[in-house]
Coordinates of C-alpha atoms in Angstrom, one line a residue:
M11 CA -28.3 15.8 45.8
K12 CA -26.6 15.8 42.5
K13 CA -26.3 19.2 40.9
F14 CA -28.2 19.5 37.7
T15 CA -26.3 21.2 34.9
I16 CA -27.1 21.9 31.3
I17 CA -24.2 21.8 28.9
S18 CA -25.2 24.9 27.1
S19 CA -25.6 26.7 30.4
V20 CA -29.2 27.4 29.7
I21 CA -30.4 29.8 32.3
L22 CA -32.9 27.5 33.9
S23 CA -30.2 25.2 35.2
S24 CA -29.4 27.7 37.9
L25 CA -32.8 26.9 39.5
L26 CA -32.0 23.3 39.7
I27 CA -28.6 23.8 41.2
L28 CA -30.1 25.9 44.0
T29 CA -32.5 23.2 45.1
G30 CA -31.9 20.2 47.4
C31 CA -34.1 17.2 47.5
G32 CA -32.9 15.4 50.6
S33 CA -33.8 17.9 53.3
N34 CA -36.0 16.8 56.2
S35 CA -39.6 17.9 56.0
S36 CA -42.7 17.4 57.9
K37 CA -46.2 16.6 56.6
K38 CA -48.1 19.4 54.8
S39 CA -47.9 22.5 56.9
N40 CA -50.9 24.5 57.8
V41 CA -51.4 27.8 56.1
T42 CA -52.6 30.5 58.5
S43 CA -54.8 32.2 55.9
K44 CA -57.0 30.1 53.7
V45 CA -57.1 30.5 50.0
K46 CA -60.6 31.9 49.4
V47 CA -62.7 30.7 46.5
V48 CA -62.5 33.4 43.9
K49 CA -64.5 32.6 40.8
Q50 CA -63.5 34.1 37.4
S51 CA -64.6 37.6 36.5
S52 CA -68.2 36.6 36.9
S53 CA -67.9 35.6 40.6
K54 CA -70.4 38.3 41.6
K55 CA -73.5 39.4 39.7
S56 CA -72.5 42.4 37.6
Q57 CA -75.1 44.9 36.5
K58 CA -74.4 43.7 32.9
G59 CA -75.1 40.1 33.9
V60 CA -78.3 41.0 35.7
A61 CA -79.5 43.0 32.7
R62 CA -78.9 40.0 30.4
K63 CA -81.0 37.8 32.7
K64 CA -83.8 40.2 32.8
S65 CA -83.9 40.4 29.1
G66 CA -84.0 36.6 28.8
S67 CA -81.1 36.6 26.4
L68 CA -79.3 33.4 27.4
W69 CA -78.5 30.5 25.2
N70 CA -80.4 29.0 22.2
N71 CA -79.9 26.9 19.1
D72 CA -79.0 29.9 16.9
K73 CA -76.2 30.9 19.2
D74 CA -75.1 27.3 19.5
S75 CA -74.9 27.0 15.7
H76 CA -73.0 30.3 15.5
L77 CA -70.5 29.0 18.1
E78 CA -70.1 25.8 16.1
D79 CA -69.3 27.7 12.9
F80 CA -66.8 29.8 14.8
M81 CA -65.0 26.8 16.3
K82 CA -64.7 25.2 12.9
Q83 CA -62.9 28.2 11.6
W84 CA -60.9 29.0 14.8
G85 CA -59.8 25.4 15.2
E86 CA -58.9 24.8 11.6
V87 CA -55.5 23.5 12.5
Q88 CA -56.9 21.2 15.3
T89 CA -60.3 19.6 14.8
Y90 CA -62.4 19.9 18.0
T91 CA -65.1 17.4 18.8
K92 CA -68.4 19.0 20.0
Y93 CA -70.5 17.5 22.8
D94 CA -73.7 16.3 21.1
G95 CA -75.9 16.7 24.1
T96 CA -76.2 12.9 24.6
N97 CA -72.9 11.0 24.6
N98 CA -70.1 11.9 27.0
I99 CA -67.0 13.3 25.4
Q100 CA -64.1 11.1 26.4
T101 CA -60.8 13.0 26.7
A102 CA -57.4 11.4 26.1
S103 CA -56.5 12.5 29.7
G104 CA -59.2 10.2 31.1
M105 CA -62.2 12.5 31.8
N106 CA -65.8 12.1 30.6
Y107 CA -67.8 15.3 30.1
P108 CA -70.3 16.5 31.1
Q109 CA -70.5 13.6 33.5
D110 CA -67.3 14.6 35.4
F111 CA -68.4 18.2 35.8
N112 CA -69.8 17.0 39.2
S113 CA -66.3 16.8 40.6
A114 CA -64.7 19.7 38.7
T115 CA -62.7 22.5 40.3
V116 CA -61.9 26.0 39.0
N117 CA -58.5 27.3 39.9
G118 CA -58.3 24.5 42.4
H119 CA -61.5 25.6 44.2
D120 CA -64.7 23.5 44.5
V121 CA -67.6 24.9 42.4
S122 CA -70.9 23.7 41.0
M123 CA -70.5 23.1 37.3
A124 CA -73.0 21.2 35.1
W125 CA -74.3 20.9 31.6
N126 CA -77.3 23.2 31.1
K127 CA -78.3 23.7 27.5
K128 CA -80.2 26.9 28.1
G129 CA -77.8 28.4 30.6
T130 CA -80.5 29.1 33.1
G131 CA -79.4 26.7 35.9
K132 CA -78.4 27.6 39.4
N133 CA -74.8 26.3 39.1
D134 CA -71.8 28.5 39.5
Y135 CA -71.0 27.6 35.9
N136 CA -73.8 26.5 33.5
V137 CA -72.1 24.8 30.6
V138 CA -73.8 25.4 27.3
A139 CA -71.2 23.9 24.9
I140 CA -68.2 21.6 25.2
Y141 CA -65.4 21.2 22.7
N142 CA -62.5 18.8 23.0
Y143 CA -59.3 18.0 21.1
N144 CA -57.2 14.9 21.9
N145 CA -53.7 15.8 20.7
S146 CA -52.1 12.5 21.8
S147 CA -53.0 9.2 23.4
S148 CA -52.8 10.8 26.8
S149 CA -53.1 14.6 26.3
S150 CA -56.1 16.7 25.5
I151 CA -57.5 20.2 25.7
T152 CA -61.1 20.8 26.5
Y153 CA -63.1 24.0 26.4
A154 CA -66.3 24.6 28.4
F155 CA -68.4 27.5 27.2
T156 CA -70.3 28.6 30.3
L157 CA -72.8 31.2 31.6
A158 CA -71.9 32.3 35.2
D159 CA -74.2 34.8 36.8
G160 CA -75.4 35.8 33.4
E161 CA -71.9 36.3 32.0
P162 CA -70.3 34.3 29.3
I163 CA -67.1 32.6 30.5
V164 CA -64.8 30.2 28.6
L165 CA -63.1 27.6 30.8
V166 CA -60.2 25.4 29.7
N167 CA -58.8 22.1 30.9
E168 CA -55.5 21.0 29.5
G169 CA -55.4 17.5 30.9
S170 CA -54.5 18.7 34.4
G171 CA -56.9 16.3 36.2
N172 CA -60.4 17.9 36.5
N173 CA -59.2 21.4 37.3
W174 CA -60.4 24.2 35.0
S175 CA -59.4 27.8 34.6
E176 CA -60.6 30.8 32.6
T177 CA -59.0 30.7 29.1
K178 CA -56.5 33.4 28.4
N179 CA -57.1 33.1 24.7
K180 CA -58.3 36.5 23.7
S181 CA -60.1 35.4 20.5
L182 CA -62.1 32.7 22.3
K183 CA -63.1 35.1 25.1
E184 CA -64.1 38.0 22.9
N185 CA -66.0 35.9 20.3
F186 CA -68.0 33.9 22.8
V187 CA -69.2 37.3 24.3
N188 CA -70.0 38.4 20.7
I189 CA -72.0 35.3 20.0
F190 CA -73.8 35.6 23.3
D191 CA -74.7 39.2 22.5
G192 CA -75.8 38.4 19.0
K193 CA -72.8 40.2 17.4
A194 CA -70.5 39.3 14.5
T195 CA -67.4 37.2 15.2
H196 CA -63.9 37.8 14.0
V197 CA -61.7 34.7 13.6
E198 CA -58.1 34.8 14.5
K199 CA -57.0 31.3 13.5
P200 CA -54.7 29.6 15.9
K201 CA -51.2 28.8 14.7
A202 CA -50.1 25.2 14.4
S203 CA -48.5 24.3 17.8
S204 CA -45.3 22.4 18.0
S205 CA -46.3 20.9 21.3
S206 CA -49.2 18.9 22.6
A207 CA -50.5 21.9 24.4
Q208 CA -53.2 24.4 23.3
S209 CA -52.6 26.0 19.9
S210 CA -53.8 29.4 20.8
S211 CA -53.7 32.4 18.6
S212 CA -50.3 34.0 19.1
T213 CA -48.3 36.9 18.0
K214 CA -45.5 34.5 17.3
S215 CA -45.6 32.2 14.3
T216 CA -44.9 28.6 15.0
E217 CA -43.7 28.0 11.4
G218 CA -40.0 27.4 10.7
L219 CA -37.9 30.1 12.3
G220 CA -34.5 29.1 10.9
E221 CA -31.4 27.7 12.5
G222 CA -33.1 24.5 13.5
R223 CA -36.1 26.0 15.1
G224 CA -39.3 24.3 13.9
G225 CA -41.6 26.7 15.8
Y226 CA -42.5 27.6 19.4
V227 CA -43.6 25.2 22.1
T228 CA -46.7 26.6 23.8
T229 CA -47.1 26.4 27.6
P230 CA -50.4 25.2 29.0
E231 CA -52.6 28.1 30.2
A232 CA -52.5 26.6 33.8
M233 CA -48.8 27.3 33.9
R234 CA -48.8 30.9 32.9
G235 CA -48.4 33.6 35.5
T236 CA -45.9 34.5 38.3
W237 CA -44.8 31.9 40.8
Y238 CA -42.6 31.8 43.9
S239 CA -40.5 29.2 45.6
K240 CA -38.7 29.7 48.9
R241 CA -35.4 27.7 49.3
E242 CA -32.4 27.9 51.6
Y243 CA -30.8 30.5 49.4
G244 CA -33.9 32.7 49.4
M245 CA -36.9 33.4 47.1
T246 CA -36.9 32.5 43.4
K247 CA -39.5 33.9 41.0
L248 CA -40.7 32.3 37.8
V249 CA -42.7 34.2 35.2
I250 CA -44.2 31.8 32.6
S251 CA -45.7 33.2 29.5
E252 CA -47.0 31.5 26.3
H253 CA -43.5 30.6 24.9
E254 CA -41.1 31.6 27.6
I255 CA -40.0 30.8 31.1
A256 CA -38.1 33.6 32.9
Y257 CA -36.6 33.5 36.4
T258 CA -35.2 35.9 39.0
N259 CA -33.2 34.4 41.9
S260 CA -32.7 35.7 45.4
N261 CA -29.6 37.7 44.4
G262 CA -31.6 39.5 41.7
Q263 CA -30.0 37.6 38.8
S264 CA -32.5 37.0 36.1
G265 CA -32.7 35.2 32.7
R266 CA -35.1 33.5 30.4
T267 CA -35.5 30.5 28.1
I268 CA -37.5 30.7 24.9
L269 CA -39.2 27.4 24.2
Y270 CA -38.5 26.1 20.7
K271 CA -39.1 22.8 18.9
K272 CA -35.6 21.7 17.7
T273 CA -35.5 20.1 14.3
I274 CA -31.8 19.5 13.9
P275 CA -29.3 17.2 15.7
T276 CA -26.9 18.6 18.2
P277 CA -23.4 19.0 16.6
T278 CA -20.4 17.3 18.3
Q279 CA -18.4 20.5 18.4
V280 CA -19.7 24.0 19.1
S281 CA -17.8 27.1 19.9
E282 CA -18.2 29.1 23.1
K283 CA -19.4 32.0 21.0
E284 CA -22.1 30.0 19.4
I285 CA -23.2 28.6 22.7
D286 CA -23.4 32.0 24.2
A287 CA -25.4 33.4 21.2
K288 CA -28.1 30.8 21.9
R289 CA -28.0 30.8 25.6
E290 CA -31.7 31.7 25.8
W291 CA -32.8 29.1 23.3
G292 CA -34.5 26.0 24.9
D293 CA -35.0 22.7 23.2
A294 CA -38.5 21.9 24.6
R295 CA -40.9 19.0 24.4
Y296 CA -43.9 17.6 26.4
A297 CA -43.5 14.5 28.6
N298 CA -46.2 12.7 30.6
I299 CA -44.6 11.3 33.7
R300 CA -46.5 9.8 36.7
G301 CA -49.7 11.6 35.7
L302 CA -48.2 15.0 35.3
Q303 CA -47.7 16.8 31.9
Y304 CA -44.3 18.3 32.1
I305 CA -42.5 20.6 29.7
N306 CA -39.0 19.2 29.5
I307 CA -36.3 21.8 28.5
L308 CA -32.8 21.1 27.4
G309 CA -30.1 23.6 26.5
W310 CA -29.9 24.2 22.8
Y311 CA -26.6 22.4 22.5
Q312 CA -27.1 20.0 25.3
S313 CA -26.1 16.4 24.4
A314 CA -26.4 14.7 27.8
G315 CA -28.5 15.0 30.9
A316 CA -32.3 15.0 31.5
G317 CA -32.9 18.7 31.4
A318 CA -35.4 20.7 33.5
Y319 CA -39.0 19.7 34.0
Y320 CA -42.0 22.0 34.7
A321 CA -45.6 21.0 35.3
A322 CA -48.8 22.6 36.4
H323 CA -50.4 20.8 39.4
T324 CA -52.7 21.4 42.4
E325 CA -52.2 20.5 46.1
E326 CA -54.5 20.8 49.0
I327 CA -53.3 23.4 51.5
D328 CA -55.3 24.1 54.6
G329 CA -58.4 22.6 53.1
S330 CA -58.2 24.4 49.8
K331 CA -56.8 23.2 46.4
V332 CA -54.0 25.5 45.4
P333 CA -52.4 25.7 41.9
I334 CA -48.7 25.1 41.9
I335 CA -45.8 24.6 39.5
V336 CA -43.6 21.5 40.0
E337 CA -40.0 21.8 39.0
G338 CA -38.1 18.5 38.4
G339 CA -34.9 17.2 37.1
G340 CA -32.6 14.2 36.9
A341 CA -33.1 10.8 35.4
E342 CA -36.6 10.3 37.0
A343 CA -37.7 13.9 36.9
W344 CA -37.4 14.1 40.7
T345 CA -39.2 17.1 42.3
Y346 CA -36.6 19.7 43.0
A347 CA -38.9 22.6 43.9
V348 CA -42.5 23.7 44.2
Y349 CA -43.7 27.2 43.1
Y350 CA -46.7 28.9 44.6
P351 CA -48.9 31.8 43.3
S352 CA -47.8 34.1 46.1
E353 CA -44.7 34.9 48.2
D354 CA -46.7 34.3 51.4
L355 CA -47.6 30.8 50.4
A356 CA -44.0 30.1 49.4
N357 CA -42.8 31.2 52.8
Q358 CA -45.5 29.3 54.6
Q359 CA -44.8 26.1 52.7
V360 CA -41.0 26.1 52.7
N361 CA -39.6 22.6 53.0
T362 CA -43.0 21.0 52.6
K363 CA -43.0 17.7 50.7
Y364 CA -46.2 16.3 49.2
E365 CA -47.1 12.7 49.1
D366 CA -48.1 12.6 45.4
L367 CA -44.8 14.1 44.2
H368 CA -41.7 12.2 43.4
Y369 CA -38.6 13.1 45.4
Q370 CA -35.1 11.7 45.3

């Protein structure tokens, strides 16, 4: 396999160099311990949820109007389309809601999820409101406001098939609870995102940051967390946050890349001192390739090469759908590595190749 290098020596290139794509592998290996279905924080009836059910305080028109007012303020930068209760919302990523809730998964696990205006259904997730934003011809972000065992839960889908996860957006989570409980809301307006991903409220401004940085590129929520990949050189760990991707390799060496939107051309001549000063700066953008929404990252002063690619995905392992991170590189974004949510899975799936991923 060709080594993948980034001219600016951006730290993520070391991950690609470690990985080979031509090794022999068998079909999907069996995992000895199944991934159990773990619903969001409402997977079991809490005392709080039971109390709400007994009081009959579920969903009604007043709460729905309050939520609509909140979303208009919260989504001021991006205009979200609300499901009108009759016509399916068509997302740019190809889904139709609420129709396609019948095949939805949450964190890769099969659940019962359906539109239920009053929130009193027997589904795992009773959807009382749907809001969608199509941020390109093929990319979208959809929120499902749900009641699960009497608890208000906001699920998000960022174009990753029909797989949902609980939003990490603090403002949405807290204000949906407030609306459900009949309390006042506090709007923390999301910043304008420089990517096609969710424009969540952030402590980091996405306005011009100087030196050619037009703002931060925001990772999809499904990518965020800690991930592990086992390779011939040992275990590599990725930690993906809202605007950064950090790694630690098997030798304990670590580094990070901050994801920026670059607004200036790359100069033909750059000093080593300048390259070193911006070693952690990544020139990031979104790319839809073979049905996966990748974040493509180049070194800040990189003038040739494809860069590194990262995408959230799911694979079936031992009968369960498991969230993974796909790392790619090269001219065709070939799959170089797969990251799993635990070291055990990474060890168990070492050298496994998946039929729906593109290898060299």
